[in-house]
PDB file of C-alpha atoms in Angstrom:
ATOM      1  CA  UNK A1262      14.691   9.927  -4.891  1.00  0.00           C
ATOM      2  CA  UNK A1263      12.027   7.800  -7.258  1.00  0.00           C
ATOM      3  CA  UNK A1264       9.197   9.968  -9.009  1.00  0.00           C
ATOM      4  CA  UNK A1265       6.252   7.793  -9.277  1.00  0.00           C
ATOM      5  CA  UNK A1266       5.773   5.342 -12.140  1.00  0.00           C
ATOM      6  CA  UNK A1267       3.222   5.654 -14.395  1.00  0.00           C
ATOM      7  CA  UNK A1268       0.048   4.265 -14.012  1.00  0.00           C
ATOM      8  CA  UNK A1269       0.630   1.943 -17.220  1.00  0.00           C
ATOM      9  CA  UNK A1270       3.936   1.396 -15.645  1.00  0.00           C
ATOM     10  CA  UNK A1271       2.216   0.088 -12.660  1.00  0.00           C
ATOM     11  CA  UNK A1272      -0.407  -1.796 -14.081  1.00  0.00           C
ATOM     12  CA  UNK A1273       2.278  -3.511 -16.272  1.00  0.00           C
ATOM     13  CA  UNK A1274       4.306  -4.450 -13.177  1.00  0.00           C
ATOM     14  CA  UNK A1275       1.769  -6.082 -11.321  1.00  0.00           C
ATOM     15  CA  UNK A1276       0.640  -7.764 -13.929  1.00  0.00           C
ATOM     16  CA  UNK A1277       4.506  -8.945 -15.096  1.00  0.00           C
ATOM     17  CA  UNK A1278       4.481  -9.909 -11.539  1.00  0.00           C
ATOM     18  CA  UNK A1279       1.899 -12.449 -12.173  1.00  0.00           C
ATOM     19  CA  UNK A1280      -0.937 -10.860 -10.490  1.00  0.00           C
ATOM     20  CA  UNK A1281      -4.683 -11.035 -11.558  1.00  0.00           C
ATOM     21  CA  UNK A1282      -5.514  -6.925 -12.029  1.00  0.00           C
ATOM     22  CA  UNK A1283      -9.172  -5.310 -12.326  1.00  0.00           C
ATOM     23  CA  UNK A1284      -9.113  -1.657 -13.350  1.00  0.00           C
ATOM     24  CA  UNK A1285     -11.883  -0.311 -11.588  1.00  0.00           C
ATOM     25  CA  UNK A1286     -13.430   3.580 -13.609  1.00  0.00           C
ATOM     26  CA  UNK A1287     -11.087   5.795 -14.000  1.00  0.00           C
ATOM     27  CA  UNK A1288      -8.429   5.256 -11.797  1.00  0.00           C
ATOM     28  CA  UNK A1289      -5.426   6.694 -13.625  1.00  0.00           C
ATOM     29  CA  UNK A1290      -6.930   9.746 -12.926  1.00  0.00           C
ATOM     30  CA  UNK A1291      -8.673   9.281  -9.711  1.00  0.00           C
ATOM     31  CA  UNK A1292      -6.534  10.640  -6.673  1.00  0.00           C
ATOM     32  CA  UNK A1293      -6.172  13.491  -4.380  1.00  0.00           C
ATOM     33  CA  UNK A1294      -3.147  15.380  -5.961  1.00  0.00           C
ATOM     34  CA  UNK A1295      -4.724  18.376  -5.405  1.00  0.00           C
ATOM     35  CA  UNK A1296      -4.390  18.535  -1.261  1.00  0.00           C
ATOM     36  CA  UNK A1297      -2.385  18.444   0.809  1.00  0.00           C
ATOM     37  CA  UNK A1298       1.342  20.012   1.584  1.00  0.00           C
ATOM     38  CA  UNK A1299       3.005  18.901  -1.761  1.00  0.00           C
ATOM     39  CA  UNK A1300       2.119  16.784  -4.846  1.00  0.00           C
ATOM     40  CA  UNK A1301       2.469  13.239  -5.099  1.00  0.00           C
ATOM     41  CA  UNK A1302       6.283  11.813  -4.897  1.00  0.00           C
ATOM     42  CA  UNK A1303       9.085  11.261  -4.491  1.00  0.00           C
ATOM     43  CA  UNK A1304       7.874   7.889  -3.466  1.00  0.00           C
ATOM     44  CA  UNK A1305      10.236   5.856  -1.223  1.00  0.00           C
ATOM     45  CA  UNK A1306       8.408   3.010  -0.574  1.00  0.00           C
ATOM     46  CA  UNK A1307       4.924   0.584  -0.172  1.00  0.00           C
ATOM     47  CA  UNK A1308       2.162   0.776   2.784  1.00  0.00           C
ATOM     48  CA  UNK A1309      -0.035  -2.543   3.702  1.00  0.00           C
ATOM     49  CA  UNK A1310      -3.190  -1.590   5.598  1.00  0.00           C
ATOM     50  CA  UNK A1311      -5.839  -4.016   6.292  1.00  0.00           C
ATOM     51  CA  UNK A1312      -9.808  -2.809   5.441  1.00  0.00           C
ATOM     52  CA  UNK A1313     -11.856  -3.837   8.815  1.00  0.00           C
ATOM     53  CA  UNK A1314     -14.737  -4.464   5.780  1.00  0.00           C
ATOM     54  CA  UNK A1315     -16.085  -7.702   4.672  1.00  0.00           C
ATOM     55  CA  UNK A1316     -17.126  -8.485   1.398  1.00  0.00           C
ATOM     56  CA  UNK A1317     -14.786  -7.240  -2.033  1.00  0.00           C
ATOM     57  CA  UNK A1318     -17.260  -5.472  -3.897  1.00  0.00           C
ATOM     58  CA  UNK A1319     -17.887  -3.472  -1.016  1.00  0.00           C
ATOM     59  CA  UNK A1320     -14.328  -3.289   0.318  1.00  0.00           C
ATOM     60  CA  UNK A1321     -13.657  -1.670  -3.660  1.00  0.00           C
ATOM     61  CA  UNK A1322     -16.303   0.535  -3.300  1.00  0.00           C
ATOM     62  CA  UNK A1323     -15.486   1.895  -0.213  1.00  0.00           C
ATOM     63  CA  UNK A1324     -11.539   2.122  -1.280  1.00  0.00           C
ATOM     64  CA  UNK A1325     -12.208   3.874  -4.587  1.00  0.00           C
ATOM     65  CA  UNK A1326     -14.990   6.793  -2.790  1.00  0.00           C
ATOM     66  CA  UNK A1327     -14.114   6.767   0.695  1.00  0.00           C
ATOM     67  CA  UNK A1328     -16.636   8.389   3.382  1.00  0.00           C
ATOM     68  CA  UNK A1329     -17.482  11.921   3.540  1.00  0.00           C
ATOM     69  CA  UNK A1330     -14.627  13.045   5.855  1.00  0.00           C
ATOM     70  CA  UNK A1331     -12.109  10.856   4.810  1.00  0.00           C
ATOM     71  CA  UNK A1332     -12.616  11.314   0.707  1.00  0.00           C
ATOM     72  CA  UNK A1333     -11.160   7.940  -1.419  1.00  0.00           C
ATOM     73  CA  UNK A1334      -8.953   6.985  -3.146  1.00  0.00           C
ATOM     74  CA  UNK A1335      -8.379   5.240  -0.042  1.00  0.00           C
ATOM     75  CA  UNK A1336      -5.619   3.225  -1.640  1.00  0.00           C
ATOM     76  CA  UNK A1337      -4.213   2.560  -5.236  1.00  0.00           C
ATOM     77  CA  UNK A1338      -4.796  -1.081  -5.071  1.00  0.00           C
ATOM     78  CA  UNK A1339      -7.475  -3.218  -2.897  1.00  0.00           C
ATOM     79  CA  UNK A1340      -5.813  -6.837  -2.219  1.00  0.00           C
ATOM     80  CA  UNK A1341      -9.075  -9.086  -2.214  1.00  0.00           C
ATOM     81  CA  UNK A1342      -9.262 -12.546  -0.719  1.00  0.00           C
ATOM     82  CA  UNK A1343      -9.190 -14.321  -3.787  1.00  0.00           C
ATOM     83  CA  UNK A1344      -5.833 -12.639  -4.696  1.00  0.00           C
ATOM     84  CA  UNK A1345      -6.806 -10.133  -7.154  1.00  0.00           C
ATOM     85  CA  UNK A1346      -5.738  -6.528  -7.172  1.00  0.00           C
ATOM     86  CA  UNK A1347      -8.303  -3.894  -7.561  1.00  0.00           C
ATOM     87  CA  UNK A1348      -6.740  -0.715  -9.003  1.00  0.00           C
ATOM     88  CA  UNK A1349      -8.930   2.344  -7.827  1.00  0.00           C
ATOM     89  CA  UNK A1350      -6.802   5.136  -7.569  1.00  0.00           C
ATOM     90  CA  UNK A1351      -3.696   6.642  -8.559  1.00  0.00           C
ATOM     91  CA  UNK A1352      -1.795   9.594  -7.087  1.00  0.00           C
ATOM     92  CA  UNK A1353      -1.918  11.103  -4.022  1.00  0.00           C
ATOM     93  CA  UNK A1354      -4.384   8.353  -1.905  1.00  0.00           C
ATOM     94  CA  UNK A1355      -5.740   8.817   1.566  1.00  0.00           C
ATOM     95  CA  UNK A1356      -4.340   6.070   2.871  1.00  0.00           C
ATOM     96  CA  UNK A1357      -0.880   6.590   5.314  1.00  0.00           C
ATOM     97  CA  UNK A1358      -1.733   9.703   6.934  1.00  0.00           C
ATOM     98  CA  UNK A1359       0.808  11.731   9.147  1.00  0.00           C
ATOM     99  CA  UNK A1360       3.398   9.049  10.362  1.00  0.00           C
ATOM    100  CA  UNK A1361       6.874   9.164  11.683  1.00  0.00           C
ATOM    101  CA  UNK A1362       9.936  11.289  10.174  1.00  0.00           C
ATOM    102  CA  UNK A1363      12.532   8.785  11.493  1.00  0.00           C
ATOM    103  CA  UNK A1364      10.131   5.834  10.233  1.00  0.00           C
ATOM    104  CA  UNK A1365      10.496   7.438   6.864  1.00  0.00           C
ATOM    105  CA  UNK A1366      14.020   8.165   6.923  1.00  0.00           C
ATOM    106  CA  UNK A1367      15.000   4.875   7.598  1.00  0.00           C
ATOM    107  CA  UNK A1368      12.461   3.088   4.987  1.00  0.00           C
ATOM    108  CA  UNK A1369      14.812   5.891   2.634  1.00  0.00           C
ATOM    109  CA  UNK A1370      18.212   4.254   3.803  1.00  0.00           C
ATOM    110  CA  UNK A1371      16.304   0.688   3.693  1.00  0.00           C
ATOM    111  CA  UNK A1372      17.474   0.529   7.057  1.00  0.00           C
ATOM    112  CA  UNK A1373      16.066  -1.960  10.365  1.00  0.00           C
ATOM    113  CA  UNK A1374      12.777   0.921  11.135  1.00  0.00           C
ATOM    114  CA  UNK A1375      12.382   2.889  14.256  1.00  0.00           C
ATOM    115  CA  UNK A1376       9.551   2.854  16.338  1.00  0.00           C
ATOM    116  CA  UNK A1377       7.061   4.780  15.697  1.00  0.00           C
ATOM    117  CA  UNK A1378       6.137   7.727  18.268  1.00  0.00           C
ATOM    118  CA  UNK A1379       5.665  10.905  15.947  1.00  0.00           C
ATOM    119  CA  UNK A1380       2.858  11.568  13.326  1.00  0.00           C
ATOM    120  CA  UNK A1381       4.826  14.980  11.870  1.00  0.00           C
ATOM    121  CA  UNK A1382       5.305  13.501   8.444  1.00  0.00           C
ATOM    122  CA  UNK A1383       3.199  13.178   5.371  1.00  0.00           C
ATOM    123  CA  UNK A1384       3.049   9.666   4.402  1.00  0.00           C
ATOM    124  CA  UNK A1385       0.292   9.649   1.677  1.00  0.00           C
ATOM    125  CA  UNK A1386       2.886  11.784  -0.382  1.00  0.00           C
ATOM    126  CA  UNK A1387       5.638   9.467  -0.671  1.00  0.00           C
ATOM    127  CA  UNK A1388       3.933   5.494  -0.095  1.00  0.00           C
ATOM    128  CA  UNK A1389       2.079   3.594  -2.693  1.00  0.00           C
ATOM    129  CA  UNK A1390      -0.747   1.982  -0.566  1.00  0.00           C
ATOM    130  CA  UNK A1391      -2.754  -1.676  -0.963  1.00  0.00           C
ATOM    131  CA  UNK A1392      -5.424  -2.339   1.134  1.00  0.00           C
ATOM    132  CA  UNK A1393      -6.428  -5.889   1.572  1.00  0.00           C
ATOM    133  CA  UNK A1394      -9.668  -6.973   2.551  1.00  0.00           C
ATOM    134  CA  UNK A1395      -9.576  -8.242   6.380  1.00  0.00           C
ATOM    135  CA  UNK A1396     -11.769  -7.358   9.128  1.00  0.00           C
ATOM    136  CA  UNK A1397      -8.506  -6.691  11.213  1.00  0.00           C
ATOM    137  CA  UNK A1398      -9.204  -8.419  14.546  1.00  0.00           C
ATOM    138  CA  UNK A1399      -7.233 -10.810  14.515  1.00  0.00           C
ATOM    139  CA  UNK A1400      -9.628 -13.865  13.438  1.00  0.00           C
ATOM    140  CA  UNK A1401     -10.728 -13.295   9.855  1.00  0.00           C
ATOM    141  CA  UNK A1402      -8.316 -15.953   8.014  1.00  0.00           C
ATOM    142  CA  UNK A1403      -5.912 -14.584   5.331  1.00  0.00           C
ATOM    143  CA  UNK A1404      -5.581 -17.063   2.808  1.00  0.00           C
ATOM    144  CA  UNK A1405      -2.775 -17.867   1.313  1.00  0.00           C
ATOM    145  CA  UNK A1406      -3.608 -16.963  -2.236  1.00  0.00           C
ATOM    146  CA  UNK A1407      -4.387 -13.405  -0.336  1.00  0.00           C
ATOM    147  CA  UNK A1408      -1.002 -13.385   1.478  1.00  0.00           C
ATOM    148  CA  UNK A1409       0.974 -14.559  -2.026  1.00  0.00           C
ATOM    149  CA  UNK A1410      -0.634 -11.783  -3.473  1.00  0.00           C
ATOM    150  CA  UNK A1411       0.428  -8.745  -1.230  1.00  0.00           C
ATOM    151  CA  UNK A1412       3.692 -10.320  -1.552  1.00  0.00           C
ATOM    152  CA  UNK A1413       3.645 -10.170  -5.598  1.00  0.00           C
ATOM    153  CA  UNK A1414       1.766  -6.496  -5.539  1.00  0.00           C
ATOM    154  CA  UNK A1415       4.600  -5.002  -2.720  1.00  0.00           C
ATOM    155  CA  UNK A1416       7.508  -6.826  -4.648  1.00  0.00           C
ATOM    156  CA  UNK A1417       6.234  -5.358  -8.335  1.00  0.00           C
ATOM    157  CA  UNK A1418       6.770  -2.402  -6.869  1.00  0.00           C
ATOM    158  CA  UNK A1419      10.444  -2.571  -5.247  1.00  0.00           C
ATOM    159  CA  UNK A1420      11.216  -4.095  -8.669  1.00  0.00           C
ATOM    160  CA  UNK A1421      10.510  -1.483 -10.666  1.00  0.00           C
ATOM    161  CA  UNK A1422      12.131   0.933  -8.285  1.00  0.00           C
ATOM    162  CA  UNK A1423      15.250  -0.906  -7.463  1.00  0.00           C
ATOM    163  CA  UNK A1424      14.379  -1.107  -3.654  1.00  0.00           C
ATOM    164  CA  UNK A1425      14.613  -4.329  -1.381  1.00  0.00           C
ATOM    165  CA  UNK A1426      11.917  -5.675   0.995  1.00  0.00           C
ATOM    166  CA  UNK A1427      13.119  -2.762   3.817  1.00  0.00           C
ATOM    167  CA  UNK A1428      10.969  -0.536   1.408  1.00  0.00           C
ATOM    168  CA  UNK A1429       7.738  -2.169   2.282  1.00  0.00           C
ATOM    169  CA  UNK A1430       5.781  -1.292   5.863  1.00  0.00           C
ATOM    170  CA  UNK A1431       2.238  -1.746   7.685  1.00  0.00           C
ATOM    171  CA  UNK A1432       0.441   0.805   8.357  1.00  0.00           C
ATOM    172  CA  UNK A1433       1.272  -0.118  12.195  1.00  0.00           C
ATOM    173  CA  UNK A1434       4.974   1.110  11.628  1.00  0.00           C
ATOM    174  CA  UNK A1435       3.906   3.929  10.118  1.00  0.00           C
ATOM    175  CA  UNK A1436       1.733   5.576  12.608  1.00  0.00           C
ATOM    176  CA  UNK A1437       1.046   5.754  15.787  1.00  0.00           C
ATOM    177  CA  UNK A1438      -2.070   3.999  17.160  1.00  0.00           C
ATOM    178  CA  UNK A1439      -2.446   1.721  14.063  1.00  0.00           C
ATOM    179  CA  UNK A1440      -2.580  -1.665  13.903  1.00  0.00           C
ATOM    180  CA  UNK A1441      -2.845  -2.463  10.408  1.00  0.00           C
ATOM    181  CA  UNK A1442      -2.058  -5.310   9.125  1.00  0.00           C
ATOM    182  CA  UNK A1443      -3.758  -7.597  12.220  1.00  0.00           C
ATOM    183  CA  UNK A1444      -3.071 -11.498  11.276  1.00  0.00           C
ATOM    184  CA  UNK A1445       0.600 -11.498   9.754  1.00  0.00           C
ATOM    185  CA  UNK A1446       3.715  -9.995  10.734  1.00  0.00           C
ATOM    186  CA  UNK A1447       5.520  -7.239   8.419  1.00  0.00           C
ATOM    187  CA  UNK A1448       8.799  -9.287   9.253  1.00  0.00           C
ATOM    188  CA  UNK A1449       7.389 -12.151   7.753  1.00  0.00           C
ATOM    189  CA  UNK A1450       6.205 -10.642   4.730  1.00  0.00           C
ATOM    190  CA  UNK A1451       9.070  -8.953   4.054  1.00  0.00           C
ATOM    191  CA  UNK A1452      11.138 -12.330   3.974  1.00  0.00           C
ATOM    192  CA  UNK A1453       8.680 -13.416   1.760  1.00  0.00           C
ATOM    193  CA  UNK A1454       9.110 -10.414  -0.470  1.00  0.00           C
ATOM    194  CA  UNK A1455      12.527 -11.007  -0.408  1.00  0.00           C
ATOM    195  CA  UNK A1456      12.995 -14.199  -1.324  1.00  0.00           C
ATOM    196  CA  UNK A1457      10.409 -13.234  -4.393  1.00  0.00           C
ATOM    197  CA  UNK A1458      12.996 -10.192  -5.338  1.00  0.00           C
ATOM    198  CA  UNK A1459      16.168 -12.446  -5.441  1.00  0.00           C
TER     199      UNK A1459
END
């Protein structure tokens, strides 16, 4: 069982991890801890979405305020093209959703995952979430830079928590119906990952 870091914590780790980080308002503060069935934590692992937006300041914007029935944060940290992490929200984010108990249980035992055929679980209480800017259909390039950088932004995390690579899921594992992240495969980011935590 991990409580969350702190958001200093977390800003120092990607950082340490050798990631460029924007702090966008307040986002130590900005979250949704005050819905939903429980507060935010224990965490037990990391969630990679993709954005279907085009165009960082935008994709930030739309991250940090969300739409009206779907309030932001959408995320803690937006993965832009060029690499750099965008850190608008921390806490409880609207970004997993309702996903799969035995998805969860076995990202807990950092075990091979399940599929996913059940949304009965609150994920947005116990993943950190990056969203990284792709239009999510399956042409819009991910450059490498990009790529490197959900790699460094996932593994900062498992560092600091003591977790391997089997911590860190797409969205597409997660819940049923998504297909988030379109362009890469979690298997191969996860080797990449990793390789990075050895």
């Amino acid at each position: 069982m991990s409580p969350p870091m702190p958001a200093s914590s977390f800003l120092d780790a990607l950082r340490d991890e050798g990631l460029t980080v924007v702090e966008v308002g307040e986002w130590r503060t900005h979250n949704r801890n005050h819905k939903g069935p429980g507060p935010w934590g224990p965490v037990h692992g990391v969630m990679i979405h993709h954005t279907v937006t085009q165009g960082t300041a935008n994709t930030v914007r739309i991250c940090k305020d969300g739409f009206e029935a779907l309030p932001g944060p959408l995320c803690h940290g937006v993965i832009a093209k060029d690499g750099t992490v965008h850190l608008v929200g921390y806490g409880r984010a609207n970004h997993a959703g309702l996903g799969d108990d035995d998805v969860l249980n076995a990202v807990i035992a950092e075990k091979a995952l399940p599929a996913d055929n059940e949304a009965n679980t609150d994920g947005n209480r116990h993943f950190y979430g990056f969203e990284c800017e792709n239009l999510g259909d399956g042409q819009d390039p991910w450059p490498e830079v990009q790529l490197e950088a959900i790699e460094r932004a996932a593994a900062a995390v498992c560092r600091h928590h003591g977790w391997t690579a089997r911590s860190v899921i797409g969205h597409l594992e997660w819940q049923p119906g998504k297909v988030d992240p379109r362009g890469f495969t979690m298997d191969a980011m996860r080797a990449r990952i990793h390789d990075r935590l050895k």
